[in-house]
Amino acid sequence: MNKKLSHSELLAIVKSVPMLTPSANQLLQLTAQEDHDLADVVNLVKTDAKLTARVLKVVNSAAFGLLSNITSIDRAISYLGERIIVSIAIGDSAGKLFDKELAGYEATGGDLWRHDLRTAIAAREVASQSGADISPDLAFTAGLLHDIGKALISDYLLGTAPDAIQMIRSDESVDYLTAEVAMVGFDHTQAGYELAKIWQLPEALVEVIRYHHQPSQAGEANRALVYAVHLGDNIAMLSGFGTGADSMQYPLDPGYGNYLSLTPIDLENIILTVDSEFSKLQESLTANGEE
Ligand SMILES: [Fe+2]
Ligand SMILES: [Fe+2]
């Protein structure tokens, strides 16, 4: 049995994670506001020369196959759209966390980013097709960040996956969150929550990170958004993009139907869209990582 972390040990781990860049942080604050527009995003990106250069590099990458280069940041941002700008900023700012090899989950480097990206795309589709009053772009950002806590506790879970799966098999009231608590004292939503507070993320994102496996416990104001990410997370896992040992080891809360109006055909369409959007986004964002 692994050693359980105390709360102060967990906080020390969380505090050792670098802060987001100021522009990434401001971008998350801005895009969580209902009344922002793309011009606000443009103005913010312009304050960060490195981010501006990255955005131009992505828009002019082979993935988009433009006939002539885009040299204006305004045009680049309106061409790419908010969700890609946010992905670039988060990837630049916290790429090390997302690329981390989640050995404690028996997952390889890059699995967390791929799972988060698929969850983000699915959550965005769920939000826009569900008829609920949820910003699709905010659902995307929330999907990207939802499992960040796994990068924090993975090392401490090393070697625990077989025992965790055994616990779940022998007691149907146990899911992977309960197993994480039994192994290291905290689950990945609690660890992510502590980081979200230190990063001073907007409340909506904090709630998604904390309650994406227990959406009914989220505050009323953000509950529909949390359900959208909950469903997006399950769609990502169902399509074979989990993060290793814990994939599909969490219950799906059928209460999403109270917040999101989706027919089985809508869900099928969302699954298809996730596949095609994922390849497109994955390719374009890889240009972001090239030096
Ligand atoms: Fe999770
Ligand atoms: Fe997840």
PDB file of C-alpha atoms and ligand atoms in Angstrom:
ATOM      1  CA  MET A   1       0.000   0.000   0.000  1.00  0.00           C
ATOM      2  CA  ASN A   2       1.327   3.430  -0.932  1.00  0.00           C
ATOM      3  CA  LYS A   3       1.826   6.158   1.630  1.00  0.00           C
ATOM      4  CA  LYS A   4      -1.153   8.481   1.963  1.00  0.00           C
ATOM      5  CA  LEU A   5      -0.513  12.178   1.495  1.00  0.00           C
ATOM      6  CA  SER A   6      -1.542  14.661   4.145  1.00  0.00           C
ATOM      7  CA  HIS A   7      -3.352  17.816   3.094  1.00  0.00           C
ATOM      8  CA  SER A   8      -0.214  19.893   3.602  1.00  0.00           C
ATOM      9  CA  GLU A   9       1.801  17.457   1.476  1.00  0.00           C
ATOM     10  CA  LEU A  10      -0.813  17.753  -1.266  1.00  0.00           C
ATOM     11  CA  LEU A  11      -0.621  21.553  -1.068  1.00  0.00           C
ATOM     12  CA  ALA A  12       3.183  21.411  -1.305  1.00  0.00           C
ATOM     13  CA  ILE A  13       2.884  19.348  -4.509  1.00  0.00           C
ATOM     14  CA  VAL A  14       0.339  21.774  -5.944  1.00  0.00           C
ATOM     15  CA  LYS A  15       2.479  24.786  -5.025  1.00  0.00           C
ATOM     16  CA  SER A  16       5.482  23.292  -6.813  1.00  0.00           C
ATOM     17  CA  VAL A  17       3.582  23.572 -10.133  1.00  0.00           C
ATOM     18  CA  PRO A  18       4.490  26.739 -12.080  1.00  0.00           C
ATOM     19  CA  MET A  19       1.802  29.416 -12.320  1.00  0.00           C
ATOM     20  CA  LEU A  20       0.077  29.988 -15.657  1.00  0.00           C
ATOM     21  CA  THR A  21       1.499  32.849 -17.710  1.00  0.00           C
ATOM     22  CA  PRO A  22      -0.344  36.121 -17.018  1.00  0.00           C
ATOM     23  CA  SER A  23      -1.797  36.149 -20.546  1.00  0.00           C
ATOM     24  CA  ALA A  24      -3.090  32.565 -20.249  1.00  0.00           C
ATOM     25  CA  ASN A  25      -4.611  33.407 -16.893  1.00  0.00           C
ATOM     26  CA  GLN A  26      -6.279  36.565 -18.216  1.00  0.00           C
ATOM     27  CA  LEU A  27      -7.520  34.682 -21.260  1.00  0.00           C
ATOM     28  CA  LEU A  28      -9.242  32.123 -19.015  1.00  0.00           C
ATOM     29  CA  GLN A  29     -10.813  34.907 -16.942  1.00  0.00           C
ATOM     30  CA  LEU A  30     -11.972  36.744 -20.048  1.00  0.00           C
ATOM     31  CA  THR A  31     -13.403  33.767 -21.885  1.00  0.00           C
ATOM     32  CA  ALA A  32     -15.390  32.715 -18.809  1.00  0.00           C
ATOM     33  CA  GLN A  33     -17.287  36.025 -18.964  1.00  0.00           C
ATOM     34  CA  GLU A  34     -20.566  35.772 -20.821  1.00  0.00           C
ATOM     35  CA  ASP A  35     -20.359  39.134 -22.567  1.00  0.00           C
ATOM     36  CA  HIS A  36     -16.814  39.042 -23.979  1.00  0.00           C
ATOM     37  CA  ASP A  37     -16.155  39.113 -27.702  1.00  0.00           C
ATOM     38  CA  LEU A  38     -13.331  38.145 -30.017  1.00  0.00           C
ATOM     39  CA  ALA A  39     -11.946  41.706 -30.093  1.00  0.00           C
ATOM     40  CA  ASP A  40     -11.221  41.387 -26.353  1.00  0.00           C
ATOM     41  CA  VAL A  41      -9.325  38.165 -27.055  1.00  0.00           C
ATOM     42  CA  VAL A  42      -7.323  39.894 -29.813  1.00  0.00           C
ATOM     43  CA  ASN A  43      -6.369  42.773 -27.523  1.00  0.00           C
ATOM     44  CA  LEU A  44      -5.229  40.386 -24.847  1.00  0.00           C
ATOM     45  CA  VAL A  45      -3.150  38.198 -27.153  1.00  0.00           C
ATOM     46  CA  LYS A  46      -1.457  41.329 -28.512  1.00  0.00           C
ATOM     47  CA  THR A  47      -0.050  42.061 -25.049  1.00  0.00           C
ATOM     48  CA  ASP A  48       2.016  38.835 -25.218  1.00  0.00           C
ATOM     49  CA  ALA A  49       4.616  38.741 -27.995  1.00  0.00           C
ATOM     50  CA  LYS A  50       5.418  35.066 -27.495  1.00  0.00           C
ATOM     51  CA  LEU A  51       1.768  34.033 -27.664  1.00  0.00           C
ATOM     52  CA  THR A  52       1.250  36.238 -30.735  1.00  0.00           C
ATOM     53  CA  ALA A  53       4.147  34.516 -32.481  1.00  0.00           C
ATOM     54  CA  ARG A  54       2.760  31.084 -31.570  1.00  0.00           C
ATOM     55  CA  VAL A  55      -0.696  31.927 -32.889  1.00  0.00           C
ATOM     56  CA  LEU A  56       0.757  33.131 -36.199  1.00  0.00           C
ATOM     57  CA  LYS A  57       2.864  30.002 -36.432  1.00  0.00           C
ATOM     58  CA  VAL A  58      -0.171  27.769 -35.906  1.00  0.00           C
ATOM     59  CA  VAL A  59      -2.390  29.568 -38.407  1.00  0.00           C
ATOM     60  CA  ASN A  60       0.343  29.390 -41.046  1.00  0.00           C
ATOM     61  CA  SER A  61       1.140  25.733 -40.356  1.00  0.00           C
ATOM     62  CA  ALA A  62       0.586  23.064 -42.958  1.00  0.00           C
ATOM     63  CA  ALA A  63      -2.481  21.868 -41.023  1.00  0.00           C
ATOM     64  CA  PHE A  64      -4.537  24.788 -42.313  1.00  0.00           C
ATOM     65  CA  GLY A  65      -3.107  24.753 -45.827  1.00  0.00           C
ATOM     66  CA  LEU A  66      -3.634  28.475 -46.435  1.00  0.00           C
ATOM     67  CA  LEU A  67      -2.705  29.749 -49.901  1.00  0.00           C
ATOM     68  CA  SER A  68      -0.980  32.836 -48.532  1.00  0.00           C
ATOM     69  CA  ASN A  69       0.480  33.602 -45.114  1.00  0.00           C
ATOM     70  CA  ILE A  70      -1.593  35.430 -42.522  1.00  0.00           C
ATOM     71  CA  THR A  71       0.575  38.107 -40.916  1.00  0.00           C
ATOM     72  CA  SER A  72      -2.056  40.012 -38.959  1.00  0.00           C
ATOM     73  CA  ILE A  73      -2.855  38.704 -35.485  1.00  0.00           C
ATOM     74  CA  ASP A  74      -6.436  39.998 -35.790  1.00  0.00           C
ATOM     75  CA  ARG A  75      -7.017  37.886 -38.872  1.00  0.00           C
ATOM     76  CA  ALA A  76      -5.241  34.903 -37.378  1.00  0.00           C
ATOM     77  CA  ILE A  77      -7.473  34.929 -34.292  1.00  0.00           C
ATOM     78  CA  SER A  78     -10.690  35.348 -36.217  1.00  0.00           C
ATOM     79  CA  TYR A  79      -9.620  32.527 -38.515  1.00  0.00           C
ATOM     80  CA  LEU A  80      -8.653  30.120 -35.705  1.00  0.00           C
ATOM     81  CA  GLY A  81     -11.416  30.992 -33.249  1.00  0.00           C
ATOM     82  CA  GLU A  82     -11.336  31.323 -29.503  1.00  0.00           C
ATOM     83  CA  ARG A  83     -11.006  27.657 -28.615  1.00  0.00           C
ATOM     84  CA  ILE A  84      -7.771  27.214 -30.564  1.00  0.00           C
ATOM     85  CA  ILE A  85      -6.289  30.376 -29.035  1.00  0.00           C
ATOM     86  CA  VAL A  86      -7.125  29.102 -25.547  1.00  0.00           C
ATOM     87  CA  SER A  87      -5.614  25.691 -26.376  1.00  0.00           C
ATOM     88  CA  ILE A  88      -2.377  27.322 -27.552  1.00  0.00           C
ATOM     89  CA  ALA A  89      -2.166  29.518 -24.451  1.00  0.00           C
ATOM     90  CA  ILE A  90      -2.821  26.613 -22.047  1.00  0.00           C
ATOM     91  CA  GLY A  91      -0.472  24.308 -23.939  1.00  0.00           C
ATOM     92  CA  ASP A  92       2.283  26.945 -23.825  1.00  0.00           C
ATOM     93  CA  SER A  93       1.694  27.730 -20.192  1.00  0.00           C
ATOM     94  CA  ALA A  94       1.190  24.263 -18.698  1.00  0.00           C
ATOM     95  CA  GLY A  95       2.366  21.926 -21.453  1.00  0.00           C
ATOM     96  CA  LYS A  96       4.641  20.013 -19.075  1.00  0.00           C
ATOM     97  CA  LEU A  97       1.682  18.970 -16.935  1.00  0.00           C
ATOM     98  CA  PHE A  98      -0.388  17.839 -19.923  1.00  0.00           C
ATOM     99  CA  ASP A  99       2.477  15.917 -21.531  1.00  0.00           C
ATOM    100  CA  LYS A 100       3.489  14.203 -18.324  1.00  0.00           C
ATOM    101  CA  GLU A 101       3.642  10.438 -18.470  1.00  0.00           C
ATOM    102  CA  LEU A 102       0.871   9.316 -16.129  1.00  0.00           C
ATOM    103  CA  ALA A 103       2.764   6.271 -14.886  1.00  0.00           C
ATOM    104  CA  GLY A 104       0.462   5.957 -11.850  1.00  0.00           C
ATOM    105  CA  TYR A 105      -2.411   5.326 -14.276  1.00  0.00           C
ATOM    106  CA  GLU A 106      -0.263   3.163 -16.548  1.00  0.00           C
ATOM    107  CA  ALA A 107      -0.709   5.752 -19.296  1.00  0.00           C
ATOM    108  CA  THR A 108       1.961   7.149 -21.600  1.00  0.00           C
ATOM    109  CA  GLY A 109       3.124  10.731 -22.181  1.00  0.00           C
ATOM    110  CA  GLY A 110       0.578  12.681 -24.227  1.00  0.00           C
ATOM    111  CA  ASP A 111      -2.387  10.503 -23.182  1.00  0.00           C
ATOM    112  CA  LEU A 112      -3.650  13.191 -20.792  1.00  0.00           C
ATOM    113  CA  TRP A 113      -3.522  15.912 -23.464  1.00  0.00           C
ATOM    114  CA  ARG A 114      -5.265  13.676 -26.038  1.00  0.00           C
ATOM    115  CA  HIS A 115      -7.969  12.700 -23.511  1.00  0.00           C
ATOM    116  CA  ASP A 116      -8.453  16.329 -22.471  1.00  0.00           C
ATOM    117  CA  LEU A 117      -8.618  17.524 -26.071  1.00  0.00           C
ATOM    118  CA  ARG A 118     -11.242  14.903 -26.959  1.00  0.00           C
ATOM    119  CA  THR A 119     -13.211  15.754 -23.808  1.00  0.00           C
ATOM    120  CA  ALA A 120     -13.002  19.448 -24.739  1.00  0.00           C
ATOM    121  CA  ILE A 121     -14.295  18.861 -28.267  1.00  0.00           C
ATOM    122  CA  ALA A 122     -17.069  16.574 -27.026  1.00  0.00           C
ATOM    123  CA  ALA A 123     -18.105  18.990 -24.241  1.00  0.00           C
ATOM    124  CA  ARG A 124     -18.238  21.837 -26.757  1.00  0.00           C
ATOM    125  CA  GLU A 125     -20.457  19.792 -29.088  1.00  0.00           C
ATOM    126  CA  VAL A 126     -22.667  18.709 -26.196  1.00  0.00           C
ATOM    127  CA  ALA A 127     -23.022  22.341 -25.087  1.00  0.00           C
ATOM    128  CA  SER A 128     -23.897  23.635 -28.529  1.00  0.00           C
ATOM    129  CA  GLN A 129     -26.352  20.854 -29.406  1.00  0.00           C
ATOM    130  CA  SER A 130     -28.043  20.464 -26.042  1.00  0.00           C
ATOM    131  CA  GLY A 131     -30.176  23.593 -26.133  1.00  0.00           C
ATOM    132  CA  ALA A 132     -28.805  24.507 -22.694  1.00  0.00           C
ATOM    133  CA  ASP A 133     -27.550  27.977 -21.888  1.00  0.00           C
ATOM    134  CA  ILE A 134     -23.876  26.996 -21.831  1.00  0.00           C
ATOM    135  CA  SER A 135     -21.081  28.734 -23.710  1.00  0.00           C
ATOM    136  CA  PRO A 136     -19.634  26.110 -26.085  1.00  0.00           C
ATOM    137  CA  ASP A 137     -16.193  27.727 -25.907  1.00  0.00           C
ATOM    138  CA  LEU A 138     -16.237  27.688 -22.101  1.00  0.00           C
ATOM    139  CA  ALA A 139     -17.235  24.003 -22.186  1.00  0.00           C
ATOM    140  CA  PHE A 140     -14.226  23.399 -24.437  1.00  0.00           C
ATOM    141  CA  THR A 141     -11.798  25.144 -22.058  1.00  0.00           C
ATOM    142  CA  ALA A 142     -13.307  23.308 -19.090  1.00  0.00           C
ATOM    143  CA  GLY A 143     -12.858  20.010 -20.917  1.00  0.00           C
ATOM    144  CA  LEU A 144      -9.199  20.789 -21.551  1.00  0.00           C
ATOM    145  CA  LEU A 145      -8.556  21.406 -17.860  1.00  0.00           C
ATOM    146  CA  HIS A 146     -10.899  18.907 -16.185  1.00  0.00           C
ATOM    147  CA  ASP A 147      -8.378  16.147 -15.370  1.00  0.00           C
ATOM    148  CA  ILE A 148      -5.362  18.314 -14.548  1.00  0.00           C
ATOM    149  CA  GLY A 149      -5.315  16.794 -11.038  1.00  0.00           C
ATOM    150  CA  LYS A 150      -4.144  13.473 -12.505  1.00  0.00           C
ATOM    151  CA  ALA A 151      -0.798  15.034 -13.393  1.00  0.00           C
ATOM    152  CA  LEU A 152      -0.404  16.005  -9.721  1.00  0.00           C
ATOM    153  CA  ILE A 153      -1.076  12.654  -8.055  1.00  0.00           C
ATOM    154  CA  SER A 154       0.044  10.221 -10.761  1.00  0.00           C
ATOM    155  CA  ASP A 155       3.575   9.722  -9.394  1.00  0.00           C
ATOM    156  CA  TYR A 156       2.169   8.874  -5.961  1.00  0.00           C
ATOM    157  CA  LEU A 157      -0.198   6.303  -7.492  1.00  0.00           C
ATOM    158  CA  LEU A 158       2.680   4.408  -9.063  1.00  0.00           C
ATOM    159  CA  GLY A 159       2.026   0.656  -8.966  1.00  0.00           C
ATOM    160  CA  THR A 160      -1.498   1.005  -7.522  1.00  0.00           C
ATOM    161  CA  ALA A 161      -3.544   0.427 -10.693  1.00  0.00           C
ATOM    162  CA  PRO A 162      -3.974  -3.375 -10.282  1.00  0.00           C
ATOM    163  CA  ASP A 163      -5.145  -2.924  -6.658  1.00  0.00           C
ATOM    164  CA  ALA A 164      -7.465  -0.083  -7.663  1.00  0.00           C
ATOM    165  CA  ILE A 165      -9.090  -2.220 -10.360  1.00  0.00           C
ATOM    166  CA  GLN A 166      -9.374  -5.117  -7.895  1.00  0.00           C
ATOM    167  CA  MET A 167     -11.152  -2.832  -5.382  1.00  0.00           C
ATOM    168  CA  ILE A 168     -13.626  -1.694  -8.043  1.00  0.00           C
ATOM    169  CA  ARG A 169     -14.314  -5.276  -9.177  1.00  0.00           C
ATOM    170  CA  SER A 170     -15.004  -6.531  -5.685  1.00  0.00           C
ATOM    171  CA  ASP A 171     -17.284  -3.710  -4.538  1.00  0.00           C
ATOM    172  CA  GLU A 172     -19.689  -2.025  -6.903  1.00  0.00           C
ATOM    173  CA  SER A 173     -19.933   1.103  -4.745  1.00  0.00           C
ATOM    174  CA  VAL A 174     -16.240   1.787  -5.455  1.00  0.00           C
ATOM    175  CA  ASP A 175     -15.127   3.804  -8.476  1.00  0.00           C
ATOM    176  CA  TYR A 176     -11.653   5.044  -9.414  1.00  0.00           C
ATOM    177  CA  LEU A 177     -12.029   8.204  -7.297  1.00  0.00           C
ATOM    178  CA  THR A 178     -12.646   6.113  -4.170  1.00  0.00           C
ATOM    179  CA  ALA A 179      -9.681   3.933  -5.102  1.00  0.00           C
ATOM    180  CA  GLU A 180      -7.414   6.999  -5.500  1.00  0.00           C
ATOM    181  CA  VAL A 181      -8.409   8.188  -2.028  1.00  0.00           C
ATOM    182  CA  ALA A 182      -7.700   4.720  -0.615  1.00  0.00           C
ATOM    183  CA  MET A 183      -4.273   4.677  -2.279  1.00  0.00           C
ATOM    184  CA  VAL A 184      -2.928   8.206  -1.767  1.00  0.00           C
ATOM    185  CA  GLY A 185      -5.448  10.026   0.408  1.00  0.00           C
ATOM    186  CA  PHE A 186      -6.871  12.281  -2.324  1.00  0.00           C
ATOM    187  CA  ASP A 187      -8.542  11.810  -5.680  1.00  0.00           C
ATOM    188  CA  HIS A 188      -7.628  13.701  -8.845  1.00  0.00           C
ATOM    189  CA  THR A 189     -10.609  16.065  -8.585  1.00  0.00           C
ATOM    190  CA  GLN A 190      -9.529  17.176  -5.102  1.00  0.00           C
ATOM    191  CA  ALA A 191      -5.923  17.649  -6.250  1.00  0.00           C
ATOM    192  CA  GLY A 192      -7.073  19.550  -9.344  1.00  0.00           C
ATOM    193  CA  TYR A 193      -9.334  21.711  -7.195  1.00  0.00           C
ATOM    194  CA  GLU A 194      -6.389  22.845  -5.063  1.00  0.00           C
ATOM    195  CA  LEU A 195      -4.418  23.769  -8.193  1.00  0.00           C
ATOM    196  CA  ALA A 196      -7.428  25.547  -9.709  1.00  0.00           C
ATOM    197  CA  LYS A 197      -7.655  27.717  -6.565  1.00  0.00           C
ATOM    198  CA  ILE A 198      -3.940  28.537  -6.594  1.00  0.00           C
ATOM    199  CA  TRP A 199      -4.118  29.365 -10.307  1.00  0.00           C
ATOM    200  CA  GLN A 200      -7.139  31.549  -9.459  1.00  0.00           C
ATOM    201  CA  LEU A 201      -9.205  30.040 -12.240  1.00  0.00           C
ATOM    202  CA  PRO A 202     -12.751  31.338 -12.771  1.00  0.00           C
ATOM    203  CA  GLU A 203     -15.358  29.685 -10.553  1.00  0.00           C
ATOM    204  CA  ALA A 204     -16.969  27.796 -13.464  1.00  0.00           C
ATOM    205  CA  LEU A 205     -13.670  26.049 -14.256  1.00  0.00           C
ATOM    206  CA  VAL A 206     -12.963  25.346 -10.583  1.00  0.00           C
ATOM    207  CA  GLU A 207     -16.337  23.600 -10.297  1.00  0.00           C
ATOM    208  CA  VAL A 208     -15.793  21.507 -13.423  1.00  0.00           C
ATOM    209  CA  ILE A 209     -12.400  20.342 -12.154  1.00  0.00           C
ATOM    210  CA  ARG A 210     -13.874  19.477  -8.739  1.00  0.00           C
ATOM    211  CA  TYR A 211     -17.202  17.898  -9.754  1.00  0.00           C
ATOM    212  CA  HIS A 212     -16.800  16.451 -13.234  1.00  0.00           C
ATOM    213  CA  HIS A 213     -17.383  12.945 -11.829  1.00  0.00           C
ATOM    214  CA  GLN A 214     -20.166  14.077  -9.434  1.00  0.00           C
ATOM    215  CA  PRO A 215     -21.947  16.752 -11.478  1.00  0.00           C
ATOM    216  CA  SER A 216     -25.034  16.779  -9.235  1.00  0.00           C
ATOM    217  CA  GLN A 217     -22.864  18.260  -6.467  1.00  0.00           C
ATOM    218  CA  ALA A 218     -21.869  21.330  -8.492  1.00  0.00           C
ATOM    219  CA  GLY A 219     -23.517  24.650  -7.666  1.00  0.00           C
ATOM    220  CA  GLU A 220     -26.748  25.357  -9.546  1.00  0.00           C
ATOM    221  CA  ALA A 221     -25.182  28.181 -11.600  1.00  0.00           C
ATOM    222  CA  ASN A 222     -22.572  25.911 -13.190  1.00  0.00           C
ATOM    223  CA  ARG A 223     -24.306  22.536 -13.037  1.00  0.00           C
ATOM    224  CA  ALA A 224     -25.294  22.346 -16.725  1.00  0.00           C
ATOM    225  CA  LEU A 225     -21.686  23.126 -17.725  1.00  0.00           C
ATOM    226  CA  VAL A 226     -20.350  20.475 -15.329  1.00  0.00           C
ATOM    227  CA  TYR A 227     -22.798  17.932 -16.818  1.00  0.00           C
ATOM    228  CA  ALA A 228     -21.624  18.858 -20.336  1.00  0.00           C
ATOM    229  CA  VAL A 229     -18.017  18.097 -19.385  1.00  0.00           C
ATOM    230  CA  HIS A 230     -19.114  14.951 -17.499  1.00  0.00           C
ATOM    231  CA  LEU A 231     -20.749  13.696 -20.677  1.00  0.00           C
ATOM    232  CA  GLY A 232     -17.845  14.850 -22.854  1.00  0.00           C
ATOM    233  CA  ASP A 233     -15.422  12.973 -20.576  1.00  0.00           C
ATOM    234  CA  ASN A 234     -17.470   9.786 -20.951  1.00  0.00           C
ATOM    235  CA  ILE A 235     -17.630  10.209 -24.734  1.00  0.00           C
ATOM    236  CA  ALA A 236     -13.823  10.581 -24.837  1.00  0.00           C
ATOM    237  CA  MET A 237     -13.333   7.434 -22.726  1.00  0.00           C
ATOM    238  CA  LEU A 238     -15.911   5.471 -24.732  1.00  0.00           C
ATOM    239  CA  SER A 239     -14.081   6.264 -27.954  1.00  0.00           C
ATOM    240  CA  GLY A 240     -10.915   4.690 -26.566  1.00  0.00           C
ATOM    241  CA  PHE A 241      -9.179   7.866 -25.400  1.00  0.00           C
ATOM    242  CA  GLY A 242      -8.902   7.536 -21.634  1.00  0.00           C
ATOM    243  CA  THR A 243      -5.817   7.997 -19.521  1.00  0.00           C
ATOM    244  CA  GLY A 244      -4.976   4.345 -18.871  1.00  0.00           C
ATOM    245  CA  ALA A 245      -6.141   2.191 -15.984  1.00  0.00           C
ATOM    246  CA  ASP A 246      -8.996   4.443 -14.841  1.00  0.00           C
ATOM    247  CA  SER A 247     -10.765   4.626 -18.192  1.00  0.00           C
ATOM    248  CA  MET A 248     -14.517   3.872 -17.838  1.00  0.00           C
ATOM    249  CA  GLN A 249     -14.040   3.233 -14.108  1.00  0.00           C
ATOM    250  CA  TYR A 250     -16.397   6.052 -13.109  1.00  0.00           C
ATOM    251  CA  PRO A 251     -20.215   5.975 -13.175  1.00  0.00           C
ATOM    252  CA  LEU A 252     -22.112   8.005 -15.780  1.00  0.00           C
ATOM    253  CA  ASP A 253     -24.707  10.166 -14.018  1.00  0.00           C
ATOM    254  CA  PRO A 254     -27.915   9.833 -16.063  1.00  0.00           C
ATOM    255  CA  GLY A 255     -29.098  13.106 -14.481  1.00  0.00           C
ATOM    256  CA  TYR A 256     -27.469  14.884 -17.424  1.00  0.00           C
ATOM    257  CA  GLY A 257     -30.840  14.459 -19.160  1.00  0.00           C
ATOM    258  CA  ASN A 258     -32.314  17.057 -16.772  1.00  0.00           C
ATOM    259  CA  TYR A 259     -29.887  19.698 -18.022  1.00  0.00           C
ATOM    260  CA  LEU A 260     -29.012  18.672 -21.580  1.00  0.00           C
ATOM    261  CA  SER A 261     -31.571  17.777 -24.165  1.00  0.00           C
ATOM    262  CA  LEU A 262     -29.889  15.255 -26.458  1.00  0.00           C
ATOM    263  CA  THR A 263     -31.429  12.411 -28.463  1.00  0.00           C
ATOM    264  CA  PRO A 264     -29.514   9.179 -29.121  1.00  0.00           C
ATOM    265  CA  ILE A 265     -29.002  10.453 -32.686  1.00  0.00           C
ATOM    266  CA  ASP A 266     -27.530  13.727 -31.369  1.00  0.00           C
ATOM    267  CA  LEU A 267     -25.111  11.672 -29.278  1.00  0.00           C
ATOM    268  CA  GLU A 268     -24.118   9.560 -32.273  1.00  0.00           C
ATOM    269  CA  ASN A 269     -23.490  12.709 -34.308  1.00  0.00           C
ATOM    270  CA  ILE A 270     -21.407  14.187 -31.500  1.00  0.00           C
ATOM    271  CA  ILE A 271     -19.242  11.050 -31.396  1.00  0.00           C
ATOM    272  CA  LEU A 272     -18.620  11.324 -35.156  1.00  0.00           C
ATOM    273  CA  THR A 273     -17.825  15.037 -34.938  1.00  0.00           C
ATOM    274  CA  VAL A 274     -15.365  14.406 -32.113  1.00  0.00           C
ATOM    275  CA  ASP A 275     -13.401  12.015 -34.327  1.00  0.00           C
ATOM    276  CA  SER A 276     -13.045  14.418 -37.246  1.00  0.00           C
ATOM    277  CA  GLU A 277     -12.479  17.553 -35.131  1.00  0.00           C
ATOM    278  CA  PHE A 278      -9.870  15.771 -33.040  1.00  0.00           C
ATOM    279  CA  SER A 279      -7.659  14.884 -36.006  1.00  0.00           C
ATOM    280  CA  LYS A 280      -7.898  18.446 -37.298  1.00  0.00           C
ATOM    281  CA  LEU A 281      -7.134  20.119 -33.970  1.00  0.00           C
ATOM    282  CA  GLN A 282      -4.444  17.646 -33.001  1.00  0.00           C
ATOM    283  CA  GLU A 283      -2.582  18.314 -36.221  1.00  0.00           C
ATOM    284  CA  SER A 284      -2.869  22.082 -36.001  1.00  0.00           C
ATOM    285  CA  LEU A 285      -1.831  22.231 -32.356  1.00  0.00           C
ATOM    286  CA  THR A 286       1.204  20.059 -32.945  1.00  0.00           C
ATOM    287  CA  ALA A 287       2.563  22.942 -35.004  1.00  0.00           C
ATOM    288  CA  ASN A 288       2.384  24.862 -31.748  1.00  0.00           C
ATOM    289  CA  GLY A 289       4.856  22.529 -30.083  1.00  0.00           C
ATOM    290  CA  GLU A 290       7.524  22.753 -32.777  1.00  0.00           C
ATOM    291  CA  GLU A 291      10.399  25.049 -32.072  1.00  0.00           C
TER     292      GLU A 291
HETATM  293 FE    FE B   1     -11.562  12.863 -14.121  1.00  0.00          FE
HETATM  294 FE    FE B   2     -11.436  12.714 -17.847  1.00  0.00          FE
END
